[in-house]
């Protein structure tokens, strides 16, 4: 079973993820980290170089 947390920036997703990961003994994956690894650049660079539409896809 997977749990996916969504919400606005600053809503506490990372904090809640840390708590859930420990309590449920789950692995944790952060979408921004995965995107940065795959694209080989920061989120800020993606927005600057390609725009928000590209990032959202």
XYZ file of C-alpha atoms in Angstrom:
57
model
C 0.000 0.000 0.000
C 1.226 3.492 -0.854
C 0.369 6.779 0.806
C 0.571 9.971 -1.255
C 0.495 13.346 0.453
C -0.490 16.458 -1.473
C -0.889 20.049 -0.426
C 0.278 23.599 -0.785
C 3.881 24.602 -0.040
C 4.378 24.895 3.688
C 1.392 22.687 4.517
C 3.464 20.119 6.422
C 3.803 17.315 3.878
C 7.467 16.718 4.716
C 6.807 16.699 8.449
C 3.873 14.317 8.086
C 5.906 12.097 5.736
C 8.662 11.761 8.310
C 6.209 10.765 11.022
C 4.383 8.257 8.803
C 7.620 6.759 7.511
C 8.797 6.006 11.041
C 5.483 4.833 12.485
C 4.540 2.583 9.562
C 8.086 1.477 8.712
C 7.614 2.651 5.111
C 10.170 3.863 2.596
C 9.966 7.535 1.643
C 10.210 9.078 -1.824
C 10.050 12.791 -2.518
C 8.814 13.799 -5.975
C 11.118 16.837 -6.190
C 14.157 14.668 -5.409
C 13.178 12.145 -8.076
C 12.608 14.914 -10.647
C 15.979 16.550 -9.857
C 17.722 13.182 -10.269
C 16.012 12.360 -13.576
C 16.414 15.840 -15.085
C 19.942 16.358 -13.688
C 19.118 19.896 -12.564
C 17.355 21.730 -9.765
C 13.647 22.511 -9.738
C 14.528 26.204 -9.925
C 16.555 25.555 -13.105
C 13.721 23.547 -14.644
C 11.306 26.431 -14.090
C 13.817 28.951 -15.471
C 14.869 26.898 -18.502
C 11.624 25.162 -19.467
C 8.763 26.758 -17.553
C 6.151 25.528 -15.123
C 4.211 23.522 -17.714
C 7.259 21.353 -18.377
C 7.802 20.840 -14.646
C 4.170 19.876 -14.041
C 4.284 17.268 -16.833
